[in-house]
Amino acid sequence: MNETAPKLVDNRRARKRHRVKKKASRFLALLLFLTGLILIIFRHDIDYYSIKLRVAALMHGGPAAGELVEIPLSFDMSGKTACGVNRENLIRLSQSRLAVYRKDGTTSLDETVALGNPNIVSSGSRFIAFDRGGKDMLVCSGTSVVERFTAGRPIIDADIGDGGWYAVAEEDPEFRAVVTLYNSYGKAVYVWKLASSYLSAVRVDGSGRMIVAGFDVTDGGLNSTVTVLERTKEEPVVKIELPDELVVSMRAEGGTLTVVTDRRVASFDEKTGEQTAVYEPADGVLLGVSMDPTGNTALLLGRYEVGAGSALVMLDSRLSETGVADTAREVRYLSMDSGKTAIIYDGGGAVYNQAGGLVTETLLSGVKAVLVTHSGRVIFVQTDKMTTTD
């Protein structure tokens, strides 16, 4: 009897396709899980409506470069107010209300507050609204209040870094000030107490390093001290003495500390305290300063000896003078970012480039403030609207 041998089928390709398909399914499931996890972790920092606006602008186009766009806003600007930016959005803060406005004028955040002396500090995706001299503070993203904070004693100053680290300086009965550093989850991780000097400012860089500026009066002279603090070390990393100077503003990023005083602008190495660059104005009284994250600085110098008006001086990250612009007007507000410096005065505002050239000038009524975003968008804040230009 003849028996037929079983026929072997080569299914190696099918098995390989099955394995590849199975791996792809697992990878897709993992990708979906990680995407969901990221959305949960960063839920406070994602504004889906703004993403929708951005996509719509790419598909249908937006206003031409330099074109002014007016957006009506409903916000009571009476009493004490403050303004700031969160990414590309406008923050408006009064004694009773906090609102974040998108490009189209819709609000991504609208909260009732009670702040006697409202102030805003912003960095990266988050910002702080606080009551200077009071005890209340809000840590916010562009879409939600991440934390409501009540200090034990009156707040002197506060700041937040790009990494979400933030510092709060408070009055203290035993010390002249106590500064506490918090991580992005609101946990206190470091405390510094000032015993011999009064606090003038506190700053936090992206890595969580804290910089504290203090001053004291000795023998009739005012002296300032800038202290760099690392949360993993008990003693200061660097202590910089500035005799006969008052610290006006500071910026710390990329290992470089830039300090603006009433007399000069100086850069220091954050690790050694060594001075690496300095700019001393030839003449003029410092009226205002604005510093952007890339290292540029704009100084507003009053030149009363030659009549009304002032001069804008632009500096790069090496503190080299890149441009000067003279204005015969009394400047009331100054903001710089992304190579643009914007000013406002009675009846209007102007924008200059880093070389000091006039980019645009416009007549505007009721202008309260001007802000430049990280993308270079200029926002003129008015009583009942905002006027913007790219």
Coordinates of C-alpha atoms in Angstrom, one line a residue:
M1 CA 0.0 0.0 0.0
N2 CA 1.4 3.4 -1.0
E3 CA 1.2 6.1 1.7
T4 CA 1.5 9.7 0.9
A5 CA 4.1 11.5 3.0
P6 CA 2.9 14.7 4.7
K7 CA 3.7 17.8 2.9
L8 CA 5.7 20.4 4.8
V9 CA 4.6 24.0 4.6
D10 CA 7.2 26.7 5.0
N11 CA 5.4 29.3 7.2
R12 CA 8.5 31.1 8.4
R13 CA 7.4 34.3 6.6
A14 CA 4.0 34.1 8.1
R15 CA 5.4 33.6 11.6
K16 CA 7.8 36.5 11.0
R17 CA 5.0 38.8 9.9
H18 CA 3.0 37.8 13.0
R19 CA 6.0 38.6 15.3
V20 CA 6.5 42.0 13.6
K21 CA 2.7 42.7 13.9
K22 CA 2.8 41.7 17.6
K23 CA 5.8 43.9 18.3
A24 CA 4.2 46.8 16.4
S25 CA 1.0 46.4 18.5
R26 CA 3.0 46.4 21.7
F27 CA 5.0 49.5 20.6
L28 CA 1.8 51.3 19.6
A29 CA 0.2 50.4 23.0
L30 CA 3.4 51.7 24.8
L31 CA 3.4 54.9 22.7
L32 CA -0.3 55.5 23.6
F33 CA 0.4 54.9 27.2
L34 CA 3.4 57.3 27.3
T35 CA 1.4 59.9 25.4
G36 CA -1.4 59.6 27.9
L37 CA 1.1 59.8 30.8
I38 CA 2.7 62.9 29.4
L39 CA -0.7 64.6 28.9
I40 CA -1.6 63.8 32.6
I41 CA 1.8 65.1 33.9
F42 CA 1.7 68.3 31.9
R43 CA -2.0 68.8 31.9
H44 CA -1.5 72.2 33.6
D45 CA 0.8 73.4 30.9
I46 CA -1.1 72.4 27.7
D47 CA -3.6 74.8 26.1
Y48 CA -5.5 72.8 23.5
Y49 CA -7.3 75.9 22.3
S50 CA -4.1 77.7 21.5
I51 CA -2.9 74.6 19.5
K52 CA -6.1 74.8 17.6
L53 CA -5.6 78.5 16.9
R54 CA -2.0 77.8 15.7
V55 CA -3.2 75.1 13.3
A56 CA -5.9 77.4 11.9
A57 CA -3.4 80.1 11.4
L58 CA -1.1 77.8 9.4
M59 CA -4.0 76.6 7.3
H60 CA -5.7 79.9 6.6
G61 CA -2.9 82.4 7.2
G62 CA -2.8 85.3 9.7
P63 CA -2.1 89.0 9.7
A64 CA 0.8 90.3 7.7
A65 CA 4.1 90.9 9.4
G66 CA 4.1 94.3 11.2
E67 CA 0.3 94.7 10.9
L68 CA -1.4 96.0 14.0
V69 CA -4.3 93.9 15.3
E70 CA -6.7 95.2 17.9
I71 CA -8.4 92.7 20.3
P72 CA -11.1 94.0 22.7
L73 CA -10.6 92.9 26.3
S74 CA -13.0 93.2 29.3
F75 CA -10.8 94.0 32.3
D76 CA -11.1 96.6 34.9
M77 CA -7.7 98.5 35.0
S78 CA -8.6 100.8 37.8
G79 CA -6.6 100.5 41.0
K80 CA -3.2 98.7 41.2
T81 CA -2.6 96.4 38.3
A82 CA 0.3 94.4 36.8
C83 CA 0.9 92.8 33.4
G84 CA 3.1 90.0 32.1
V85 CA 3.4 87.3 29.4
N86 CA 3.0 83.5 29.6
R87 CA 4.5 82.1 26.4
E88 CA 2.6 84.1 23.8
N89 CA -0.3 85.0 26.0
L90 CA -1.0 88.2 28.0
I91 CA -1.4 88.1 31.7
R92 CA -3.5 90.9 33.4
L93 CA -3.7 91.1 37.2
S94 CA -5.6 93.5 39.3
Q95 CA -6.4 93.5 43.0
S96 CA -9.5 91.3 42.4
R97 CA -8.9 89.4 39.1
L98 CA -6.3 87.4 37.3
A99 CA -6.8 86.7 33.6
V100 CA -4.7 85.1 30.8
Y101 CA -5.6 86.1 27.3
R102 CA -4.8 84.2 24.1
K103 CA -4.0 85.9 20.8
D104 CA -7.7 86.1 19.9
G105 CA -8.8 87.6 23.2
T106 CA -10.3 84.5 24.7
T107 CA -9.3 83.6 28.2
S108 CA -7.4 80.5 29.0
L109 CA -7.5 81.3 32.7
D110 CA -9.8 83.6 34.7
E111 CA -9.6 83.7 38.5
T112 CA -10.9 85.8 41.4
V113 CA -8.1 87.0 43.6
A114 CA -7.6 89.3 46.6
L115 CA -4.2 90.9 46.2
G116 CA -3.5 94.4 47.7
N117 CA -0.3 95.0 45.8
P118 CA -0.4 92.7 42.7
N119 CA 2.8 91.6 41.1
I120 CA 3.7 89.1 38.3
V121 CA 6.9 87.1 37.6
S122 CA 7.0 84.7 34.7
S123 CA 9.3 82.1 33.2
G124 CA 8.8 79.3 30.8
S125 CA 5.3 77.8 31.0
R126 CA 4.5 79.0 34.5
F127 CA 4.2 82.3 36.3
I128 CA 3.6 83.6 39.8
A129 CA 1.0 86.2 40.9
F130 CA 1.6 87.5 44.3
D131 CA 0.8 90.2 46.8
R132 CA 3.9 92.2 47.7
G133 CA 3.6 93.1 51.3
G134 CA 0.8 90.6 51.7
K135 CA 0.7 86.8 52.2
D136 CA -1.1 85.4 49.2
M137 CA 0.4 84.0 46.1
L138 CA -0.7 81.8 43.1
V139 CA 1.6 79.5 41.1
C140 CA -0.1 79.2 37.6
S141 CA 0.2 77.7 34.2
G142 CA -1.5 79.4 31.3
T143 CA -4.6 77.4 31.8
S144 CA -4.9 76.6 35.6
V145 CA -3.9 77.6 39.1
V146 CA -1.3 74.9 40.0
E147 CA -1.1 76.0 43.7
R148 CA -2.5 78.6 46.0
F149 CA 0.1 79.6 48.5
T150 CA -0.3 81.5 51.8
A151 CA 2.9 82.7 53.3
G152 CA 3.5 82.8 57.1
R153 CA 4.6 86.4 56.9
P154 CA 4.5 89.3 54.4
I155 CA 6.1 88.6 51.0
I156 CA 9.0 90.8 50.0
D157 CA 9.7 89.3 46.6
A158 CA 9.3 86.1 44.6
D159 CA 10.6 84.5 41.4
I160 CA 10.2 81.4 39.3
G161 CA 12.7 79.6 37.0
D162 CA 12.2 77.8 33.7
G163 CA 12.3 74.4 35.5
G164 CA 9.4 75.3 37.7
W165 CA 11.5 76.0 40.8
Y166 CA 10.4 79.1 42.6
A167 CA 11.6 81.2 45.6
V168 CA 9.6 83.3 48.1
A169 CA 11.3 85.9 50.3
E170 CA 9.4 86.8 53.5
E171 CA 9.8 89.2 56.4
D172 CA 10.9 87.6 59.6
P173 CA 11.0 88.8 63.3
E174 CA 14.5 87.5 63.9
F175 CA 16.1 88.0 60.6
R176 CA 15.9 90.8 58.0
A177 CA 14.5 88.3 55.5
V178 CA 14.0 84.5 55.0
V179 CA 14.1 83.1 51.5
T180 CA 12.6 79.6 50.7
L181 CA 13.2 77.6 47.6
Y182 CA 10.4 75.3 46.4
N183 CA 10.5 72.6 43.7
S184 CA 7.9 72.4 40.9
Y185 CA 5.7 70.3 43.2
G186 CA 5.5 73.0 45.8
K187 CA 7.8 71.2 48.3
A188 CA 10.2 73.4 50.3
V189 CA 13.8 72.2 49.6
Y190 CA 16.1 75.0 50.8
V191 CA 16.0 78.0 53.3
W192 CA 18.3 81.0 53.4
K193 CA 18.2 83.6 56.2
L194 CA 19.6 87.1 55.8
A195 CA 20.9 88.4 59.1
S196 CA 23.0 91.4 58.2
S197 CA 21.5 92.9 55.0
Y198 CA 18.1 93.8 53.7
L199 CA 16.8 91.9 50.7
S200 CA 16.3 93.8 47.4
A201 CA 15.6 90.9 45.0
V202 CA 15.6 87.1 44.5
R203 CA 16.0 85.2 41.3
V204 CA 15.9 81.5 40.4
D205 CA 17.6 80.0 37.3
G206 CA 16.5 77.0 35.3
S207 CA 18.4 74.5 37.4
G208 CA 17.0 75.7 40.7
R209 CA 20.0 77.7 41.7
M210 CA 18.9 80.7 43.8
I211 CA 20.5 84.3 43.7
V212 CA 19.8 86.7 46.5
A213 CA 20.6 90.4 46.3
G214 CA 20.8 92.3 49.6
F215 CA 22.0 95.8 50.8
D216 CA 23.0 97.5 53.9
V217 CA 24.1 101.0 54.9
T218 CA 27.6 101.4 56.5
D219 CA 29.2 104.7 57.4
G220 CA 26.6 106.5 55.3
G221 CA 27.3 104.5 52.2
L222 CA 25.0 101.9 50.6
N223 CA 26.6 98.6 49.8
S224 CA 25.1 95.6 48.0
T225 CA 25.8 91.9 48.1
V226 CA 24.8 89.2 45.6
T227 CA 24.8 85.7 46.9
V228 CA 24.6 82.5 44.8
L229 CA 23.0 79.6 46.6
E230 CA 22.9 75.9 45.6
R231 CA 20.2 73.8 47.2
T232 CA 22.7 70.9 47.9
K233 CA 25.1 73.1 49.8
E234 CA 24.8 74.8 53.1
E235 CA 27.2 77.6 52.4
P236 CA 27.0 80.1 49.5
V237 CA 28.6 79.1 46.2
V238 CA 29.6 82.7 45.5
K239 CA 29.3 86.0 47.3
I240 CA 29.9 89.2 45.3
E241 CA 30.4 92.5 47.1
L242 CA 29.3 95.7 45.3
P243 CA 30.3 98.7 47.4
D244 CA 28.4 102.0 46.7
E245 CA 26.0 100.3 44.3
L246 CA 22.3 99.3 44.5
V247 CA 21.2 96.2 42.6
V248 CA 18.3 97.1 40.2
S249 CA 17.9 93.8 38.3
M250 CA 19.5 90.4 37.8
R251 CA 19.5 87.5 35.4
A252 CA 21.1 84.1 35.8
E253 CA 21.3 81.5 33.0
G254 CA 23.9 79.3 31.5
G255 CA 26.3 79.7 34.3
T256 CA 26.5 83.5 33.9
L257 CA 25.1 86.0 36.4
T258 CA 24.3 89.5 35.0
V259 CA 23.7 92.2 37.5
V260 CA 22.4 95.7 36.7
T261 CA 23.1 98.3 39.4
D262 CA 22.4 102.1 39.5
R263 CA 26.0 102.6 38.1
R264 CA 26.8 99.8 35.6
V265 CA 26.0 96.4 34.2
A266 CA 28.3 93.5 35.0
S267 CA 28.5 89.8 34.3
F268 CA 30.0 87.2 36.7
D269 CA 30.8 83.5 36.6
E270 CA 28.2 81.8 38.8
K271 CA 30.7 79.3 40.1
T272 CA 33.7 81.5 40.9
G273 CA 32.2 85.0 41.2
E274 CA 34.8 86.3 38.7
Q275 CA 33.7 89.4 36.7
T276 CA 33.7 88.5 33.0
A277 CA 32.3 91.7 31.4
V278 CA 31.2 95.2 32.4
Y279 CA 29.4 98.1 30.8
E280 CA 29.5 101.5 32.3
P281 CA 27.3 104.2 30.7
A282 CA 29.2 107.3 29.7
D283 CA 26.4 109.6 30.9
G284 CA 22.7 109.5 31.9
V285 CA 20.7 108.3 34.9
L286 CA 19.3 104.8 34.8
L287 CA 15.5 105.0 34.5
G288 CA 14.7 101.5 33.4
V289 CA 16.0 98.1 32.4
S290 CA 14.8 95.0 30.6
M291 CA 16.7 91.7 30.1
D292 CA 15.7 88.8 27.9
P293 CA 16.5 85.1 28.3
T294 CA 19.1 85.1 25.5
G295 CA 21.4 87.5 27.4
N296 CA 20.5 90.8 25.7
T297 CA 19.9 93.9 27.9
A298 CA 18.2 97.2 27.2
L299 CA 18.9 100.2 29.3
L300 CA 16.8 103.4 29.5
L301 CA 19.1 106.3 30.4
G302 CA 17.7 109.8 31.2
R303 CA 19.7 112.7 29.8
Y304 CA 18.3 115.6 31.7
E305 CA 21.4 117.8 31.1
V306 CA 20.4 118.1 27.4
G307 CA 16.7 118.6 27.9
A308 CA 13.7 116.2 28.0
G309 CA 14.1 112.8 26.6
S310 CA 16.1 109.7 27.1
A311 CA 18.4 107.2 25.3
L312 CA 17.9 103.4 24.7
V313 CA 21.1 101.4 24.9
M314 CA 21.1 97.8 23.6
L315 CA 23.7 95.4 24.9
D316 CA 24.4 91.8 23.8
S317 CA 25.3 88.9 26.1
R318 CA 28.9 90.0 26.3
L319 CA 27.7 93.5 27.4
S320 CA 29.0 95.0 24.1
E321 CA 26.9 98.0 22.9
T322 CA 25.0 97.0 19.8
G323 CA 22.9 100.0 19.3
V324 CA 21.7 103.4 20.7
A325 CA 18.4 105.1 20.1
D326 CA 17.6 108.6 21.2
T327 CA 14.0 109.6 21.9
A328 CA 12.7 113.1 22.8
R329 CA 9.7 111.5 24.6
E330 CA 9.3 110.6 28.2
V331 CA 9.3 106.8 28.2
R332 CA 6.9 105.2 30.7
Y333 CA 7.4 101.5 30.1
L334 CA 10.1 99.3 28.6
S335 CA 10.2 95.6 27.5
M336 CA 12.7 93.6 25.5
D337 CA 12.9 90.0 24.0
S338 CA 14.0 88.3 20.9
G339 CA 16.1 91.2 19.6
K340 CA 13.2 93.7 19.9
T341 CA 12.9 96.6 22.4
A342 CA 9.5 98.2 22.8
I343 CA 8.6 101.4 24.7
I344 CA 5.5 103.4 25.4
Y345 CA 5.0 107.1 26.0
D346 CA 2.0 109.4 26.2
G347 CA 0.0 108.9 23.0
G348 CA 1.8 105.9 21.5
G349 CA 4.6 103.4 21.4
A350 CA 7.7 102.3 19.3
V351 CA 9.7 99.2 18.6
Y352 CA 13.5 99.1 18.0
N353 CA 15.8 96.4 16.8
Q354 CA 19.0 95.3 18.5
A355 CA 21.0 97.8 16.4
G356 CA 18.9 100.7 17.7
G357 CA 17.0 101.1 14.5
L358 CA 13.3 102.1 14.6
V359 CA 11.2 99.2 13.4
T360 CA 7.7 100.7 13.9
E361 CA 6.1 103.6 15.7
T362 CA 2.3 103.9 16.2
L363 CA -0.2 106.3 17.8
L364 CA -2.2 104.6 20.6
S365 CA -4.5 105.9 23.3
G366 CA -4.7 104.7 26.9
V367 CA -1.6 102.6 26.7
K368 CA -0.8 101.1 30.2
A369 CA 2.1 98.8 29.3
V370 CA 4.0 97.1 26.5
L371 CA 5.3 93.5 26.5
V372 CA 7.5 91.5 24.0
T373 CA 7.0 87.7 23.9
H374 CA 9.7 85.1 23.3
S375 CA 8.7 84.9 19.6
G376 CA 9.1 88.7 19.2
R377 CA 5.4 89.5 19.2
V378 CA 4.7 93.0 20.7
I379 CA 1.7 93.5 22.9
F380 CA 0.5 97.1 23.7
V381 CA -1.8 96.8 26.7
Q382 CA -4.5 99.4 26.7
T383 CA -7.4 100.2 29.0
D384 CA -10.0 98.1 27.1
K385 CA -8.0 96.2 24.5
M386 CA -4.6 94.9 23.4
T387 CA -3.0 95.9 20.2
T388 CA -0.4 93.4 18.9
T389 CA 2.1 93.2 16.1
D390 CA 4.4 90.3 15.0

